[in-house]
PDB file of C-alpha atoms in Angstrom:
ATOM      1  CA  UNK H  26    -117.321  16.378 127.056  1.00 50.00           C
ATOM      2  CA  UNK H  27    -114.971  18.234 129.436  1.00 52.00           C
ATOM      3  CA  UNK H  28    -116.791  21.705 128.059  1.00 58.00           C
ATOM      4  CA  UNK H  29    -119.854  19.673 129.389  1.00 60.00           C
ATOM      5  CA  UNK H  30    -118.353  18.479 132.783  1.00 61.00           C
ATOM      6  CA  UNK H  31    -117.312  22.330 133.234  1.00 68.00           C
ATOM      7  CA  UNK H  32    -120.548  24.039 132.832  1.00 66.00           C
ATOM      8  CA  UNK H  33    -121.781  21.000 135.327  1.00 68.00           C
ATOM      9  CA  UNK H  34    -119.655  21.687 137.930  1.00 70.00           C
ATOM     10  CA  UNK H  35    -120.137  25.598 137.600  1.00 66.00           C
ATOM     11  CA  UNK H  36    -123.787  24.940 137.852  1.00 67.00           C
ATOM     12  CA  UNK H  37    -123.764  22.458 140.876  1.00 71.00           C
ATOM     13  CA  UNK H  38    -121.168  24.732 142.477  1.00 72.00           C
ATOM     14  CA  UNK H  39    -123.175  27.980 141.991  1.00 73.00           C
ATOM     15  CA  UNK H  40    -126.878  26.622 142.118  1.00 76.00           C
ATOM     16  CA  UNK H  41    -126.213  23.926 144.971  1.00 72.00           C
ATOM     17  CA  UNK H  42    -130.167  23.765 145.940  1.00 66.00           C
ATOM     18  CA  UNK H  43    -130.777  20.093 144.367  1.00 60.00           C
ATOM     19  CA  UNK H  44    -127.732  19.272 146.276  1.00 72.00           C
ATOM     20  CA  UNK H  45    -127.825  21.020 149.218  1.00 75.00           C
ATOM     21  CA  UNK H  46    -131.289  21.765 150.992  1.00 79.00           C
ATOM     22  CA  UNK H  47    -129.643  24.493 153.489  1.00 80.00           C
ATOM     23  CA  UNK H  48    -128.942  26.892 150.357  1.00 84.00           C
ATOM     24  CA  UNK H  49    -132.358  26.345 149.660  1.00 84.00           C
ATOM     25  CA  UNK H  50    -133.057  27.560 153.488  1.00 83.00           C
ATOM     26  CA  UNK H  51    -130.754  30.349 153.101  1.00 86.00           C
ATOM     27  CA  UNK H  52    -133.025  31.856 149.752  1.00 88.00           C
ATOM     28  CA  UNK H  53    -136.406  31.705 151.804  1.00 87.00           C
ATOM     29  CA  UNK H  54    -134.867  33.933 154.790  1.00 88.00           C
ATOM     30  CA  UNK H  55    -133.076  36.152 152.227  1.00 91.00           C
ATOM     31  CA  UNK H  56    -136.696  36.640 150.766  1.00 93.00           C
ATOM     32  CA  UNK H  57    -138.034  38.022 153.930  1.00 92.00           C
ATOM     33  CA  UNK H  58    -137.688  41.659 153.374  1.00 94.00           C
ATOM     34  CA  UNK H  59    -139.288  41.331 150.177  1.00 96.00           C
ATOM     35  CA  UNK H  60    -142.182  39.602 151.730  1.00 96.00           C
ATOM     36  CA  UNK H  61    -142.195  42.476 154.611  1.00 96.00           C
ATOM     37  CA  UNK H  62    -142.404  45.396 151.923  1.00 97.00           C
ATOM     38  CA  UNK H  63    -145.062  43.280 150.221  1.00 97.00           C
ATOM     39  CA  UNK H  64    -147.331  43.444 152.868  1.00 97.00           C
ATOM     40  CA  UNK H  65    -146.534  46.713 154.538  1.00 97.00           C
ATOM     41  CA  UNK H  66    -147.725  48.344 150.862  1.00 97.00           C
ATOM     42  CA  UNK H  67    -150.619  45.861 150.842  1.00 97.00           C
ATOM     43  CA  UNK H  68    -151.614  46.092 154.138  1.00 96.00           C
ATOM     44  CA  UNK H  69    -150.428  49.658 155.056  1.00 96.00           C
ATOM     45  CA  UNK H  70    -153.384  50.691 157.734  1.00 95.00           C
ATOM     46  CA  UNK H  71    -152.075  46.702 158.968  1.00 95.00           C
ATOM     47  CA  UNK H  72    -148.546  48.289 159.409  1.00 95.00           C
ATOM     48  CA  UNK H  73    -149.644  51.463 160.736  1.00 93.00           C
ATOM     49  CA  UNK H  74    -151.373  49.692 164.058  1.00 93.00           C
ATOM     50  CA  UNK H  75    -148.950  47.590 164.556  1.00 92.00           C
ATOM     51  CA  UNK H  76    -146.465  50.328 165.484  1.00 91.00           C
ATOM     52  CA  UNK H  77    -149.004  51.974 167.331  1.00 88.00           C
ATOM     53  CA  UNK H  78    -149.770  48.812 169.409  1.00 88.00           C
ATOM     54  CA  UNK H  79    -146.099  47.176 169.520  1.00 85.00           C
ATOM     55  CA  UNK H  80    -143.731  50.123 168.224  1.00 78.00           C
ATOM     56  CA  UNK H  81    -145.332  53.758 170.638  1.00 76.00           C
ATOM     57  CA  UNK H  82    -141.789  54.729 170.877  1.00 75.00           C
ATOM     58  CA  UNK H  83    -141.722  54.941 166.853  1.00 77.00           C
ATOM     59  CA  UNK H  84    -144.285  57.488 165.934  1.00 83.00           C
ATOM     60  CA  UNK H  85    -143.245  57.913 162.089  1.00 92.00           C
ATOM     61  CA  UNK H  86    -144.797  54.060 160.742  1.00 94.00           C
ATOM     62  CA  UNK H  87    -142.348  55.494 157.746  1.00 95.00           C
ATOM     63  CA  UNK H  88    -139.031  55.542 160.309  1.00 94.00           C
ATOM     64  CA  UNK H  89    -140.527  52.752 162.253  1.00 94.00           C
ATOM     65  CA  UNK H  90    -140.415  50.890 158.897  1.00 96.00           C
ATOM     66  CA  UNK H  91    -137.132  51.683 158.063  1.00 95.00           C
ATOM     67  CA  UNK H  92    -135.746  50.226 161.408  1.00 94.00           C
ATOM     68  CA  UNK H  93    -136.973  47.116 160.702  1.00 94.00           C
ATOM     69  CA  UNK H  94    -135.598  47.230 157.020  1.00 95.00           C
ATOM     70  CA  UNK H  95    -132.165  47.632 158.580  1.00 94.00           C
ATOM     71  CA  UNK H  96    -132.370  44.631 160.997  1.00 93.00           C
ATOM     72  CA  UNK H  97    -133.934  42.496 158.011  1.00 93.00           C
ATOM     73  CA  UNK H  98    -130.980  43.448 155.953  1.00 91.00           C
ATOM     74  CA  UNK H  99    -128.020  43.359 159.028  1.00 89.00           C
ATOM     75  CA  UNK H 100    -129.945  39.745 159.772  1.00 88.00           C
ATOM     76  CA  UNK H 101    -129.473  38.455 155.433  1.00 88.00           C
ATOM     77  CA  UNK H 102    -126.185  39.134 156.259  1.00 86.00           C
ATOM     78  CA  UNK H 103    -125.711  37.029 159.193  1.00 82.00           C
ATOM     79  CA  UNK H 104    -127.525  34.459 157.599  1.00 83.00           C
ATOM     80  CA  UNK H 105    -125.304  34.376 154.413  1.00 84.00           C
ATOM     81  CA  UNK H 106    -122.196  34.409 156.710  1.00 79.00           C
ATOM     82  CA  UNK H 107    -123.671  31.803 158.559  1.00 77.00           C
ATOM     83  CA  UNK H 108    -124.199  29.787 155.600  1.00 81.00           C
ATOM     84  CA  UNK H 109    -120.850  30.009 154.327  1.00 78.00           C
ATOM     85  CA  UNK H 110    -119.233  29.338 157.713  1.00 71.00           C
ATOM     86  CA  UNK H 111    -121.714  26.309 157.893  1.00 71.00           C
ATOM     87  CA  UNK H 112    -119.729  24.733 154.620  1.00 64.00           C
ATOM     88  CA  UNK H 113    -116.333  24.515 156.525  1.00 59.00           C
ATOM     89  CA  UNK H 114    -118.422  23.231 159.458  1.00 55.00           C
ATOM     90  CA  UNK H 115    -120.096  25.439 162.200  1.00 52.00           C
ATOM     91  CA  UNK H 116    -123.371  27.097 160.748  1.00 51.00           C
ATOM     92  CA  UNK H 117    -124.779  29.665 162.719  1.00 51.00           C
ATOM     93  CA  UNK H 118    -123.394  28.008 165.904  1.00 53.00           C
ATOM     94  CA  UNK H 119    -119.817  28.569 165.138  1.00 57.00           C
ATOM     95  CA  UNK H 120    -120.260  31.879 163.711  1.00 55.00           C
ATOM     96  CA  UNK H 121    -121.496  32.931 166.596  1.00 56.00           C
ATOM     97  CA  UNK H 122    -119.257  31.402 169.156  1.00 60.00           C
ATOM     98  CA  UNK H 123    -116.253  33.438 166.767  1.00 63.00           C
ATOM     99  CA  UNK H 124    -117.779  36.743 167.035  1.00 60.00           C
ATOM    100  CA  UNK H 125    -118.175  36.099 170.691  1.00 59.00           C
ATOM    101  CA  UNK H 126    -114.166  34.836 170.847  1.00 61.00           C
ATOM    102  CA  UNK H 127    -113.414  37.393 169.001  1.00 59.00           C
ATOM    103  CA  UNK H 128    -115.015  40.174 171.150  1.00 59.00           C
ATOM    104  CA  UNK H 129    -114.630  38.942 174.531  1.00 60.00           C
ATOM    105  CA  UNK H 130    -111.340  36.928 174.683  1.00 63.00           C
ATOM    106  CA  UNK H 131    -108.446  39.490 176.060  1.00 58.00           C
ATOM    107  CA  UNK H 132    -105.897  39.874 173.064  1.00 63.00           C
ATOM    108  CA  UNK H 133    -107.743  37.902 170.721  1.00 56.00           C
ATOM    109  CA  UNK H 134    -109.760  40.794 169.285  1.00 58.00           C
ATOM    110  CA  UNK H 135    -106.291  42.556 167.895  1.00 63.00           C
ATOM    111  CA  UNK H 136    -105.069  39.065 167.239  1.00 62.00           C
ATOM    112  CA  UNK H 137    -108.533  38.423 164.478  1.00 60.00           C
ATOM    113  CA  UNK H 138    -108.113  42.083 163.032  1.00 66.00           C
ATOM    114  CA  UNK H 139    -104.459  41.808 162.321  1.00 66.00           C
ATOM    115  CA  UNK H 140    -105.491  38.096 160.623  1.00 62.00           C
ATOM    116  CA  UNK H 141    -108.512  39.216 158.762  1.00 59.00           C
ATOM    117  CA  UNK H 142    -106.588  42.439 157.365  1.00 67.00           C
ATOM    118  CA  UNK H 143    -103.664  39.968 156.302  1.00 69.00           C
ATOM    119  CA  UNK H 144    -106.105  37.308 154.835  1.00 63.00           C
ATOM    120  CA  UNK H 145    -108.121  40.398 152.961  1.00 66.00           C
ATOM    121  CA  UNK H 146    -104.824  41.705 151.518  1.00 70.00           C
ATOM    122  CA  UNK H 147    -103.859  38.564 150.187  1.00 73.00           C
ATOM    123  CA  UNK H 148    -107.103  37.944 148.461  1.00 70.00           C
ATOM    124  CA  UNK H 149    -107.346  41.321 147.083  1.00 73.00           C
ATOM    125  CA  UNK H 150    -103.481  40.843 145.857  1.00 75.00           C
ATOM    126  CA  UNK H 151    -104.408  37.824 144.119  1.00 76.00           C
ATOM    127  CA  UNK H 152    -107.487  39.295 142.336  1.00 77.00           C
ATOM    128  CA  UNK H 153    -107.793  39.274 138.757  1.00 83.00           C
ATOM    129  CA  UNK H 154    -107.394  43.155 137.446  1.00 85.00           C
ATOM    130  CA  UNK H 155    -110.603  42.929 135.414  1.00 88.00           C
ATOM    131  CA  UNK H 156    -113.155  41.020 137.775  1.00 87.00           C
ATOM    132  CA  UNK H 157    -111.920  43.413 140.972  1.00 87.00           C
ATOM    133  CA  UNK H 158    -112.687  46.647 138.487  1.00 92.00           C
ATOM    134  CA  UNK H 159    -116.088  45.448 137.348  1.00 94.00           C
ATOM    135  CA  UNK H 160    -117.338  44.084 140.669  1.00 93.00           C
ATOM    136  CA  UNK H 161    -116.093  47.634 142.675  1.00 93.00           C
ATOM    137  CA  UNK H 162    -117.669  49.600 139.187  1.00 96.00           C
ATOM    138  CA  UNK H 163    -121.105  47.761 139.890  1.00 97.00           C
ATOM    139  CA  UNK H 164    -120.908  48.232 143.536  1.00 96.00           C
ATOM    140  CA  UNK H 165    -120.255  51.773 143.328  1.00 97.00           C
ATOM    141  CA  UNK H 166    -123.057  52.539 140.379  1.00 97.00           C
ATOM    142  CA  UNK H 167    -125.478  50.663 142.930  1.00 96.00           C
ATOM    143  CA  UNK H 168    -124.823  52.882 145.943  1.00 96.00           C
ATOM    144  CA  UNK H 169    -124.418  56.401 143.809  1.00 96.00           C
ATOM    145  CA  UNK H 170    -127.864  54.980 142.873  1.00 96.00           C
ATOM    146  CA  UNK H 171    -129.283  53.992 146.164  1.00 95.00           C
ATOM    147  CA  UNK H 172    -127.792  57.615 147.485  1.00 95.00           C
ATOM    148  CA  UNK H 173    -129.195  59.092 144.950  1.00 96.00           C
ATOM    149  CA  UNK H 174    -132.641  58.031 145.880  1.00 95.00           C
ATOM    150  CA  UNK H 175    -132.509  58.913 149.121  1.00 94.00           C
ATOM    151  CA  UNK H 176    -131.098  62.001 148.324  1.00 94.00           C
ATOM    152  CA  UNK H 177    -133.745  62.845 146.011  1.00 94.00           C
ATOM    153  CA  UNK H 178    -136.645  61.839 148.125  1.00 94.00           C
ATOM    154  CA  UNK H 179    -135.769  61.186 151.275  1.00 94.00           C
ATOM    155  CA  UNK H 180    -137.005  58.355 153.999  1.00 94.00           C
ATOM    156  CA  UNK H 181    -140.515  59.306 153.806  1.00 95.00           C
ATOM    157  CA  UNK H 182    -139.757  58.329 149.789  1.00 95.00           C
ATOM    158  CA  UNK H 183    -138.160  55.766 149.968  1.00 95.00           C
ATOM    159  CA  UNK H 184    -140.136  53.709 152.785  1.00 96.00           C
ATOM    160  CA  UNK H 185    -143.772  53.782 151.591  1.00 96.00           C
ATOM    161  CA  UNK H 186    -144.413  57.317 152.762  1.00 95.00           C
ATOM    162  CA  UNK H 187    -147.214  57.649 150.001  1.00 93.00           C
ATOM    163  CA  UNK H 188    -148.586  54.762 150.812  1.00 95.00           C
ATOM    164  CA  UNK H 189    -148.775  55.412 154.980  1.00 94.00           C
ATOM    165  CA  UNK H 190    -150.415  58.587 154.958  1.00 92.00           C
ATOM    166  CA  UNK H 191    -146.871  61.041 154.394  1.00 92.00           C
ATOM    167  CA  UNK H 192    -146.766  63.713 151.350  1.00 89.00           C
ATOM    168  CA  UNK H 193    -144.394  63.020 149.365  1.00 89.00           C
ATOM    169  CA  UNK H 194    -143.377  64.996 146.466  1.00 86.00           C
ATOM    170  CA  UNK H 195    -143.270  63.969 142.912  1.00 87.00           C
ATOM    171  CA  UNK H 196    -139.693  63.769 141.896  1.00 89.00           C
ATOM    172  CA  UNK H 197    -138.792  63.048 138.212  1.00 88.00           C
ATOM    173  CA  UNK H 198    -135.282  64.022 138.469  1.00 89.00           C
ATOM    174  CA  UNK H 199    -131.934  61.587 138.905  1.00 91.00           C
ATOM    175  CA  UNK H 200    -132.166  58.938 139.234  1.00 90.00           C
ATOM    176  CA  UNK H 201    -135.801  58.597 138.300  1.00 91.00           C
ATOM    177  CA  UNK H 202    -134.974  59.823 134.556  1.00 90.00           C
ATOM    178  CA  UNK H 203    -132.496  57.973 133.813  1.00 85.00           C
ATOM    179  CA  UNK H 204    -134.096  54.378 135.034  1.00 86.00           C
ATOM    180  CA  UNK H 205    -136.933  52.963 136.447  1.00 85.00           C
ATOM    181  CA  UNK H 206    -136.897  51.423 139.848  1.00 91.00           C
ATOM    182  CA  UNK H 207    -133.969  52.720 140.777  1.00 94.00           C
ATOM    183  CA  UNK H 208    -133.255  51.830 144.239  1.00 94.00           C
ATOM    184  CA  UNK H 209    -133.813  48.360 143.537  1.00 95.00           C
ATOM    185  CA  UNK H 210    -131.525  48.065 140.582  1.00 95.00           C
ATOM    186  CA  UNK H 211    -129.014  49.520 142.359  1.00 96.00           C
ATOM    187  CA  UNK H 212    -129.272  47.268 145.525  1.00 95.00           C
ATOM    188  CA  UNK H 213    -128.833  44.128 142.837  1.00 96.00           C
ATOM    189  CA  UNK H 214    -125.871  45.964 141.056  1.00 96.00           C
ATOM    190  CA  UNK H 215    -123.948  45.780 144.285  1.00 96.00           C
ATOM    191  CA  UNK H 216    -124.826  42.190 145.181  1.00 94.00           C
ATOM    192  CA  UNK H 217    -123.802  41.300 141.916  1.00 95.00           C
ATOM    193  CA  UNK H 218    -120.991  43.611 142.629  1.00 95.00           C
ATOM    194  CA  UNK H 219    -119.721  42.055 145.616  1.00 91.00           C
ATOM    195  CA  UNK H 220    -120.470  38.446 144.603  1.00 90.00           C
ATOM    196  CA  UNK H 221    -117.410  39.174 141.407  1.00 91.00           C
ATOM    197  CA  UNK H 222    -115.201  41.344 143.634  1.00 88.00           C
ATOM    198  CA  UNK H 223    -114.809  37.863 145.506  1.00 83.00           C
ATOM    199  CA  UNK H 224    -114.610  35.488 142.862  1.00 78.00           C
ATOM    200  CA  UNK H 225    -117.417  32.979 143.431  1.00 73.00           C
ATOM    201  CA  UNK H 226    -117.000  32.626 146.928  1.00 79.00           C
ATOM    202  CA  UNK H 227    -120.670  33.147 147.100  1.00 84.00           C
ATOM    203  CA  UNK H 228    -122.778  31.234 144.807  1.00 87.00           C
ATOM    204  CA  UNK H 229    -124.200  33.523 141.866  1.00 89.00           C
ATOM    205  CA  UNK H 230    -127.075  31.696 142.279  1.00 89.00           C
ATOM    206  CA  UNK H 231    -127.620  34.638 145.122  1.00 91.00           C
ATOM    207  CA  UNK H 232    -127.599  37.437 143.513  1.00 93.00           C
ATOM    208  CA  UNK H 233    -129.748  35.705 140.601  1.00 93.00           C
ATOM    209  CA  UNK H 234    -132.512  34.959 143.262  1.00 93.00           C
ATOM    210  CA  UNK H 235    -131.846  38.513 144.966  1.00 94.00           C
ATOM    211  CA  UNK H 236    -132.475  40.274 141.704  1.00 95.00           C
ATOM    212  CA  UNK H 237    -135.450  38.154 141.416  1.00 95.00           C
ATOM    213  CA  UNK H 238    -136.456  39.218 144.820  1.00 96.00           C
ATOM    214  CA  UNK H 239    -136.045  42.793 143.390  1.00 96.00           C
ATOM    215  CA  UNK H 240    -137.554  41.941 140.572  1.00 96.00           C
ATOM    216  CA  UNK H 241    -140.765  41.463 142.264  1.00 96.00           C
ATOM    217  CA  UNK H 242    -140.868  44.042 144.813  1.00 96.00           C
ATOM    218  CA  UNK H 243    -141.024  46.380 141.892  1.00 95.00           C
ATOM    219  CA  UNK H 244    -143.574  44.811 140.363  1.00 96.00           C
ATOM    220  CA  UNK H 245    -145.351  45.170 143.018  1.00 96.00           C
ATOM    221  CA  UNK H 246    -144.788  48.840 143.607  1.00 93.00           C
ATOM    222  CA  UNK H 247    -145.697  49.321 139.789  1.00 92.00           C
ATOM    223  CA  UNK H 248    -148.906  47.245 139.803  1.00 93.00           C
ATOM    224  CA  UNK H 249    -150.677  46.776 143.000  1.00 86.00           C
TER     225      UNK H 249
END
């Protein structure tokens, strides 16, 4: 019975969307990059007019698409600290009004550092030895992966280039020999890195989704 009551709670902590509808709201915006890279290599003559008409400053629809893959990402991370600020109370509101405290306020910008560093060094002090090595071990395998890829073939590569019109050359080297998709597994390893390295404090029920969202954007790369 308390075995029972125990996986309950774990679930209902970690997979809060019968309980809580905003976690639910917080999945569909983390899903919009996916749904961007979807129809950019759908749609890729789509993409490349729409820089043309709305982006003339961004002549490369391969650069231009990479700009807005790095404001979809910095905005999923807004949105999850959002969320998480919204359980003590606040949502995106009081987020918001902190950063703007925090930036603008005379003293008080020193004043958050010196807190935050002393708040992160307790945490990491109090970490268990063998969940802080295997959540830094997966997010370090995930970036020497996601480096990797870049390294090996570059923005055009990695941002549809073959698909919008760029040559891109065939690579079969690391970290295409050793697994498939690798960009993408790497970008879940270091969710599912970060999400040990801090115990819980965001639901795994993110990086489950996240490496479902993966999940499908390679599918879609493979297939369509």
């Amino acid at each position: 019975w308390d075995e029972s009551r125990s996986i309950e709670s774990f679930l209902s902590s970690h997979f809060p969307w019968s309980k809580d509808p905003s976690f639910l709201y917080l999945l569909t915006a983390l899903s919009a990059p996916h749904l961007f890279y979807f129809w950019v290599w759908t749609n890729p003559l789509g993409w490349k007019g729409l820089c043309r008409d709305f982006l003339p400053t961004l002549t490369d629809p391969c650069h231009a698409f990479a700009m807005v893959a790095y404001f979809l990402r910095l905005l999923q991370g807004l949105l999850m600290a959002a969320w998480l600020r919204g359980r003590d109370g606040g949502g995106i509101v009081g987020l918001l009004r902190d950063i703007f405290q925090a930036f603008f306020t005379p003293g008080l910008v020193k004043e958050t550092t010196i807190g935050f560093a002393s708040a992160a060094y307790k945490y990491i002090a109090g970490l268990n030895t063998a969940q802080a090595l295997l959540g830094i071990e997966l997010i370090l395998f995930g970036q020497i992966l996601n480096v990797s890829v870049y390294k090996a073939i570059g923005e055009h590569g990695v941002y549809y280039g073959c698909r919008l019109g760029k040559v891109v050359p065939w690579c079969d080297g690391f970290p295409f020999n050793f697994l498939p998709h690798p960009q993408y597994l790497g970008s879940s390893l270091s969710i599912w890195g970060v999400c040990i390295f801090l115990g819980g404090m965001i639901p795994y029920g993110v990086p489950v989704v996240m490496s479902c969202f993966y999940a499908f954007s390679s599918w879609v790369e493979a297939t369509l």
